[in-house]
PDB file of C-alpha atoms and ligand atoms in Angstrom:
ATOM      1  CA  UNK A 235     122.569 125.134 100.173  1.00  0.00           C
ATOM      2  CA  UNK A 236     124.201 121.783 100.091  1.00  0.00           C
ATOM      3  CA  UNK A 237     123.607 120.515 103.217  1.00  0.00           C
ATOM      4  CA  UNK A 238     119.159 121.459 102.999  1.00  0.00           C
ATOM      5  CA  UNK A 239     119.203 119.368  99.205  1.00  0.00           C
ATOM      6  CA  UNK A 240     120.619 116.623 101.639  1.00  0.00           C
ATOM      7  CA  UNK A 241     118.062 116.418 103.920  1.00  0.00           C
ATOM      8  CA  UNK A 242     115.046 117.135 101.835  1.00  0.00           C
ATOM      9  CA  UNK A 243     116.463 114.455  99.295  1.00  0.00           C
ATOM     10  CA  UNK A 244     116.912 112.506 102.568  1.00  0.00           C
ATOM     11  CA  UNK A 245     113.823 113.075 103.571  1.00  0.00           C
ATOM     12  CA  UNK A 246     112.286 111.103 100.726  1.00  0.00           C
ATOM     13  CA  UNK A 247     113.925 108.156 102.330  1.00  0.00           C
ATOM     14  CA  UNK A 248     112.208 108.410 105.641  1.00  0.00           C
ATOM     15  CA  UNK A 249     109.167 108.724 104.039  1.00  0.00           C
ATOM     16  CA  UNK A 250     109.132 105.509 102.008  1.00  0.00           C
ATOM     17  CA  UNK A 251     111.462 103.635 105.367  1.00  0.00           C
ATOM     18  CA  UNK A 252     109.187 104.353 107.923  1.00  0.00           C
ATOM     19  CA  UNK A 253     105.970 103.679 105.452  1.00  0.00           C
ATOM     20  CA  UNK A 254     107.724 100.934 104.932  1.00  0.00           C
ATOM     21  CA  UNK A 255     108.051  99.729 107.985  1.00  0.00           C
ATOM     22  CA  UNK A 256     105.003 100.404 109.007  1.00  0.00           C
ATOM     23  CA  UNK A 257     102.618  98.608 106.940  1.00  0.00           C
ATOM     24  CA  UNK A 258     104.969  95.571 107.411  1.00  0.00           C
ATOM     25  CA  UNK A 259     104.325  96.052 111.141  1.00  0.00           C
ATOM     26  CA  UNK A 260     100.385  96.362 109.884  1.00  0.00           C
ATOM     27  CA  UNK A 261     101.091  93.070 108.139  1.00  0.00           C
ATOM     28  CA  UNK A 262     102.433  91.427 110.812  1.00  0.00           C
ATOM     29  CA  UNK A 263     100.152  92.626 113.652  1.00  0.00           C
ATOM     30  CA  UNK A 264      96.615  91.099 110.948  1.00  0.00           C
ATOM     31  CA  UNK A 265      98.138  88.680 109.834  1.00  0.00           C
ATOM     32  CA  UNK A 266     100.337  86.690 112.951  1.00  0.00           C
ATOM     33  CA  UNK A 267     103.273  85.930 111.050  1.00  0.00           C
ATOM     34  CA  UNK A 268     106.193  85.703 112.335  1.00  0.00           C
ATOM     35  CA  UNK A 269     108.783  88.810 113.476  1.00  0.00           C
ATOM     36  CA  UNK A 270     111.737  87.272 111.739  1.00  0.00           C
ATOM     37  CA  UNK A 271     114.980  88.872 110.888  1.00  0.00           C
ATOM     38  CA  UNK A 272     114.540  91.036 108.328  1.00  0.00           C
ATOM     39  CA  UNK A 273     111.417  92.925 110.299  1.00  0.00           C
ATOM     40  CA  UNK A 274     113.732  93.493 112.984  1.00  0.00           C
ATOM     41  CA  UNK A 275     115.928  95.005 109.732  1.00  0.00           C
ATOM     42  CA  UNK A 276     113.246  97.195 108.625  1.00  0.00           C
ATOM     43  CA  UNK A 277     112.845  98.603 112.091  1.00  0.00           C
ATOM     44  CA  UNK A 278     116.545  99.386 113.028  1.00  0.00           C
ATOM     45  CA  UNK A 279     116.961 100.936 109.401  1.00  0.00           C
ATOM     46  CA  UNK A 280     113.915 103.231 110.349  1.00  0.00           C
ATOM     47  CA  UNK A 281     115.170 103.308 112.972  1.00  0.00           C
ATOM     48  CA  UNK A 282     118.637 104.627 111.954  1.00  0.00           C
ATOM     49  CA  UNK A 283     118.131 106.671 108.749  1.00  0.00           C
ATOM     50  CA  UNK A 284     115.615 108.810 110.884  1.00  0.00           C
ATOM     51  CA  UNK A 285     118.186 109.421 113.228  1.00  0.00           C
ATOM     52  CA  UNK A 286     120.779 110.393 110.637  1.00  0.00           C
ATOM     53  CA  UNK A 287     117.556 113.043 109.044  1.00  0.00           C
ATOM     54  CA  UNK A 288     117.518 114.536 112.633  1.00  0.00           C
ATOM     55  CA  UNK A 289     121.237 115.418 112.889  1.00  0.00           C
ATOM     56  CA  UNK A 290     120.853 116.556 109.259  1.00  0.00           C
ATOM     57  CA  UNK A 291     118.592 119.173 110.461  1.00  0.00           C
ATOM     58  CA  UNK A 292     119.712 120.140 113.128  1.00  0.00           C
ATOM     59  CA  UNK A 293     122.820 121.127 110.524  1.00  0.00           C
ATOM     60  CA  UNK A 294     120.383 122.676 108.429  1.00  0.00           C
ATOM     61  CA  UNK A 295     118.142 124.584 111.611  1.00  0.00           C
ATOM     62  CA  UNK A 296     121.546 126.402 112.804  1.00  0.00           C
ATOM     63  CA  UNK A 297     122.977 127.667 109.042  1.00  0.00           C
ATOM     64  CA  UNK A 298     119.364 127.867 108.292  1.00  0.00           C
ATOM     65  CA  UNK A 299     117.648 131.728 107.323  1.00  0.00           C
ATOM     66  CA  UNK A 300     115.283 130.900 109.374  1.00  0.00           C
ATOM     67  CA  UNK A 301     117.645 130.577 112.789  1.00  0.00           C
ATOM     68  CA  UNK A 302     119.620 134.407 111.531  1.00  0.00           C
ATOM     69  CA  UNK A 303     116.060 135.386 112.348  1.00  0.00           C
ATOM     70  CA  UNK A 304     115.063 134.455 114.928  1.00  0.00           C
ATOM     71  CA  UNK A 305     118.771 135.358 116.398  1.00  0.00           C
ATOM     72  CA  UNK A 306     118.377 138.989 114.795  1.00  0.00           C
ATOM     73  CA  UNK A 307     115.069 139.075 115.966  1.00  0.00           C
ATOM     74  CA  UNK A 308     113.751 137.087 118.407  1.00  0.00           C
ATOM     75  CA  UNK A 309     111.993 134.434 119.578  1.00  0.00           C
ATOM     76  CA  UNK A 310     108.733 136.638 119.482  1.00  0.00           C
ATOM     77  CA  UNK A 311     109.322 137.633 116.157  1.00  0.00           C
ATOM     78  CA  UNK A 312     109.224 133.705 114.987  1.00  0.00           C
ATOM     79  CA  UNK A 313     106.306 132.759 117.340  1.00  0.00           C
ATOM     80  CA  UNK A 314     104.381 135.650 114.935  1.00  0.00           C
ATOM     81  CA  UNK A 315     105.774 134.758 111.747  1.00  0.00           C
ATOM     82  CA  UNK A 316     104.180 131.410 110.738  1.00  0.00           C
ATOM     83  CA  UNK A 317     106.872 130.146 108.212  1.00  0.00           C
ATOM     84  CA  UNK A 318     109.544 130.741 111.113  1.00  0.00           C
ATOM     85  CA  UNK A 319     107.691 129.529 113.256  1.00  0.00           C
ATOM     86  CA  UNK A 320     107.174 126.393 111.707  1.00  0.00           C
ATOM     87  CA  UNK A 321     111.243 126.009 110.474  1.00  0.00           C
ATOM     88  CA  UNK A 322     112.388 126.964 114.368  1.00  0.00           C
ATOM     89  CA  UNK A 323     110.017 125.223 115.964  1.00  0.00           C
ATOM     90  CA  UNK A 324     107.378 123.134 114.637  1.00  0.00           C
ATOM     91  CA  UNK A 325     108.866 121.200 112.376  1.00  0.00           C
ATOM     92  CA  UNK A 326     111.979 120.680 115.204  1.00  0.00           C
ATOM     93  CA  UNK A 327     109.897 119.276 117.419  1.00  0.00           C
ATOM     94  CA  UNK A 328     106.976 117.553 116.456  1.00  0.00           C
ATOM     95  CA  UNK A 329     110.591 115.864 113.742  1.00  0.00           C
ATOM     96  CA  UNK A 330     112.499 114.986 117.721  1.00  0.00           C
ATOM     97  CA  UNK A 331     108.986 113.980 119.327  1.00  0.00           C
ATOM     98  CA  UNK A 332     108.422 111.451 116.471  1.00  0.00           C
ATOM     99  CA  UNK A 333     111.826 110.440 116.770  1.00  0.00           C
ATOM    100  CA  UNK A 334     111.526 110.110 120.545  1.00  0.00           C
ATOM    101  CA  UNK A 335     108.152 107.977 119.588  1.00  0.00           C
ATOM    102  CA  UNK A 336     110.575 106.318 117.365  1.00  0.00           C
ATOM    103  CA  UNK A 337     113.109 105.203 120.172  1.00  0.00           C
ATOM    104  CA  UNK A 338     110.639 104.336 122.844  1.00  0.00           C
ATOM    105  CA  UNK A 339     109.357 102.078 119.866  1.00  0.00           C
ATOM    106  CA  UNK A 340     112.570  99.652 118.732  1.00  0.00           C
ATOM    107  CA  UNK A 341     113.750  99.990 122.054  1.00  0.00           C
ATOM    108  CA  UNK A 342     110.187  98.416 123.679  1.00  0.00           C
ATOM    109  CA  UNK A 343     109.705  95.765 121.034  1.00  0.00           C
ATOM    110  CA  UNK A 344     112.997  94.173 121.936  1.00  0.00           C
ATOM    111  CA  UNK A 345     111.522  93.636 125.387  1.00  0.00           C
ATOM    112  CA  UNK A 346     108.058  91.898 123.847  1.00  0.00           C
ATOM    113  CA  UNK A 347     108.262  88.034 124.434  1.00  0.00           C
ATOM    114  CA  UNK A 348     105.339  86.928 120.980  1.00  0.00           C
ATOM    115  CA  UNK A 349     105.808  87.750 117.261  1.00  0.00           C
ATOM    116  CA  UNK A 350     102.641  89.337 118.515  1.00  0.00           C
ATOM    117  CA  UNK A 351     103.438  91.413 120.766  1.00  0.00           C
ATOM    118  CA  UNK A 352     107.005  92.935 118.800  1.00  0.00           C
ATOM    119  CA  UNK A 353     104.978  93.547 115.640  1.00  0.00           C
ATOM    120  CA  UNK A 354     102.498  95.578 117.236  1.00  0.00           C
ATOM    121  CA  UNK A 355     104.932  98.122 119.104  1.00  0.00           C
ATOM    122  CA  UNK A 356     106.299  98.860 116.345  1.00  0.00           C
ATOM    123  CA  UNK A 357     102.795  99.251 114.913  1.00  0.00           C
ATOM    124  CA  UNK A 358     101.529 101.921 117.876  1.00  0.00           C
ATOM    125  CA  UNK A 359     104.103 103.959 117.904  1.00  0.00           C
ATOM    126  CA  UNK A 360     106.493 103.746 114.687  1.00  0.00           C
ATOM    127  CA  UNK A 361     102.817 104.501 113.331  1.00  0.00           C
ATOM    128  CA  UNK A 362     102.232 107.326 115.908  1.00  0.00           C
ATOM    129  CA  UNK A 363     105.702 108.874 114.193  1.00  0.00           C
ATOM    130  CA  UNK A 364     105.024 108.704 110.580  1.00  0.00           C
ATOM    131  CA  UNK A 365     102.154 110.600 111.651  1.00  0.00           C
ATOM    132  CA  UNK A 366     103.868 113.351 113.665  1.00  0.00           C
ATOM    133  CA  UNK A 367     106.178 113.020 110.931  1.00  0.00           C
ATOM    134  CA  UNK A 368     103.291 113.702 107.904  1.00  0.00           C
ATOM    135  CA  UNK A 369     102.188 116.462 110.043  1.00  0.00           C
ATOM    136  CA  UNK A 370     105.132 118.771 109.606  1.00  0.00           C
ATOM    137  CA  UNK A 371     106.978 118.300 106.766  1.00  0.00           C
ATOM    138  CA  UNK A 372     106.629 121.954 104.709  1.00  0.00           C
ATOM    139  CA  UNK A 373     104.767 120.383 102.072  1.00  0.00           C
ATOM    140  CA  UNK A 374     104.120 123.790 100.220  1.00  0.00           C
ATOM    141  CA  UNK A 375     107.713 123.936  99.384  1.00  0.00           C
ATOM    142  CA  UNK A 376     109.283 120.480  99.053  1.00  0.00           C
ATOM    143  CA  UNK A 377     110.170 119.590  96.060  1.00  0.00           C
ATOM    144  CA  UNK A 378     108.412 122.908  94.340  1.00  0.00           C
TER     145      UNK A 378
HETATM  146  C1  LIG B1527     111.781 113.172 110.438  1.00  0.00           C
HETATM  147  C2  LIG B1527     112.845 113.728 110.068  1.00  0.00           C
HETATM  148  C3  LIG B1527     112.409 114.772 108.327  1.00  0.00           C
HETATM  149  C4  LIG B1527     112.171 114.557 108.486  1.00  0.00           C
HETATM  150  C5  LIG B1527     110.790 113.919 107.379  1.00  0.00           C
HETATM  151  C6  LIG B1527     112.195 116.164 107.092  1.00  0.00           C
HETATM  152  C7  LIG B1527     111.672 117.149 106.540  1.00  0.00           C
HETATM  153  C8  LIG B1527     112.282 118.318 106.309  1.00  0.00           C
HETATM  154  C9  LIG B1527     111.262 118.647 104.199  1.00  0.00           C
HETATM  155  C10 LIG B1527     111.136 117.453 103.429  1.00  0.00           C
HETATM  156  C11 LIG B1527     112.454 119.753 104.572  1.00  0.00           C
HETATM  157  C12 LIG B1527     111.633 120.479 103.603  1.00  0.00           C
HETATM  158  C13 LIG B1527     113.188 120.409 102.439  1.00  0.00           C
HETATM  159  C14 LIG B1527     112.535 121.405 101.143  1.00  0.00           C
HETATM  160  O1  LIG B1527     111.635 122.332 101.562  1.00  0.00           O
HETATM  161  O2  LIG B1527     113.125 121.113  99.945  1.00  0.00           O
HETATM  162  C15 LIG B1527     112.511 120.622 105.587  1.00  0.00           C
HETATM  163  C16 LIG B1527     113.031 121.608 105.691  1.00  0.00           C
HETATM  164  C17 LIG B1527     113.672 121.709 107.353  1.00  0.00           C
HETATM  165  N1  LIG B1527     113.687 120.456 108.387  1.00  0.00           N
HETATM  166 FE1  LIG B1527     113.558 118.598 108.581  1.00  0.00          FE
HETATM  167  N2  LIG B1527     113.027 116.806 108.859  1.00  0.00           N
HETATM  168  C18 LIG B1527     113.018 116.548 109.548  1.00  0.00           C
HETATM  169  C19 LIG B1527     113.841 116.656 110.394  1.00  0.00           C
HETATM  170  C20 LIG B1527     114.331 117.473 111.577  1.00  0.00           C
HETATM  171  C21 LIG B1527     114.846 118.607 112.127  1.00  0.00           C
HETATM  172  C22 LIG B1527     115.222 117.722 113.714  1.00  0.00           C
HETATM  173  C23 LIG B1527     115.561 119.382 112.325  1.00  0.00           C
HETATM  174  C24 LIG B1527     116.286 120.470 113.379  1.00  0.00           C
HETATM  175  C25 LIG B1527     115.950 119.871 114.499  1.00  0.00           C
HETATM  176  C26 LIG B1527     115.061 120.236 110.949  1.00  0.00           C
HETATM  177  C27 LIG B1527     114.570 120.892 110.514  1.00  0.00           C
HETATM  178  C28 LIG B1527     114.478 121.626 109.124  1.00  0.00           C
HETATM  179  C29 LIG B1527     114.660 122.657 108.533  1.00  0.00           C
HETATM  180  C30 LIG B1527     115.534 123.992 109.618  1.00  0.00           C
HETATM  181  C31 LIG B1527     114.237 122.740 107.865  1.00  0.00           C
HETATM  182  C32 LIG B1527     114.129 124.721 106.876  1.00  0.00           C
HETATM  183  C33 LIG B1527     115.179 124.556 106.037  1.00  0.00           C
HETATM  184  C34 LIG B1527     114.349 126.078 105.071  1.00  0.00           C
HETATM  185  O3  LIG B1527     113.786 125.865 103.748  1.00  0.00           O
HETATM  186  O4  LIG B1527     115.488 126.903 105.711  1.00  0.00           O
HETATM  187  N3  LIG B1527     114.101 118.669 110.448  1.00  0.00           N
HETATM  188  N4  LIG B1527     112.936 118.832 106.412  1.00  0.00           N
END
């Protein structure tokens, strides 16, 4: 399906920009760099790209085979089927949690007053978000 293909391709952009934002923040922390406009834009861009992925994901979910499976067989059946559970429960919930971390991280960063604490906030919150995203990508079926 078209929207699933877009979600699948957008995932590449999401992963790349998240990785760039995390690496940029870690470099900022370790080499005590100035938190420039560029760093702010990278963090904001990562936030926007993942929010778009969230909207795409919601559409994919509600039009997916797994969701039909949920409607026809109920939540109990979904929880017993590891594939359905991944797509209906684990993947959406953990991805949304990751996006919550990104959003909190970005807004906390704005309130920090030093370059070091800005970078540190992004490094921690975006770092956790990246790990959460990596943990629930369906690696087995993606790009296969
Ligand atoms: C940062 C956020 C996200 C990333 C990086 C991501 C990435 C991916 C990837 C790589 C796939 C596999 C696509 C394929 O097999 O070609 C996938 C599938 C899927 N995603 Fe996401 N996703 C994200 C967020 C979400 C959210 C928030 C939802 C739902 C609310 C969602 C719902 C789904 C569903 C239902 C599938 C399975 C499609 C199917 O095989 O029928 N995703 N996602």
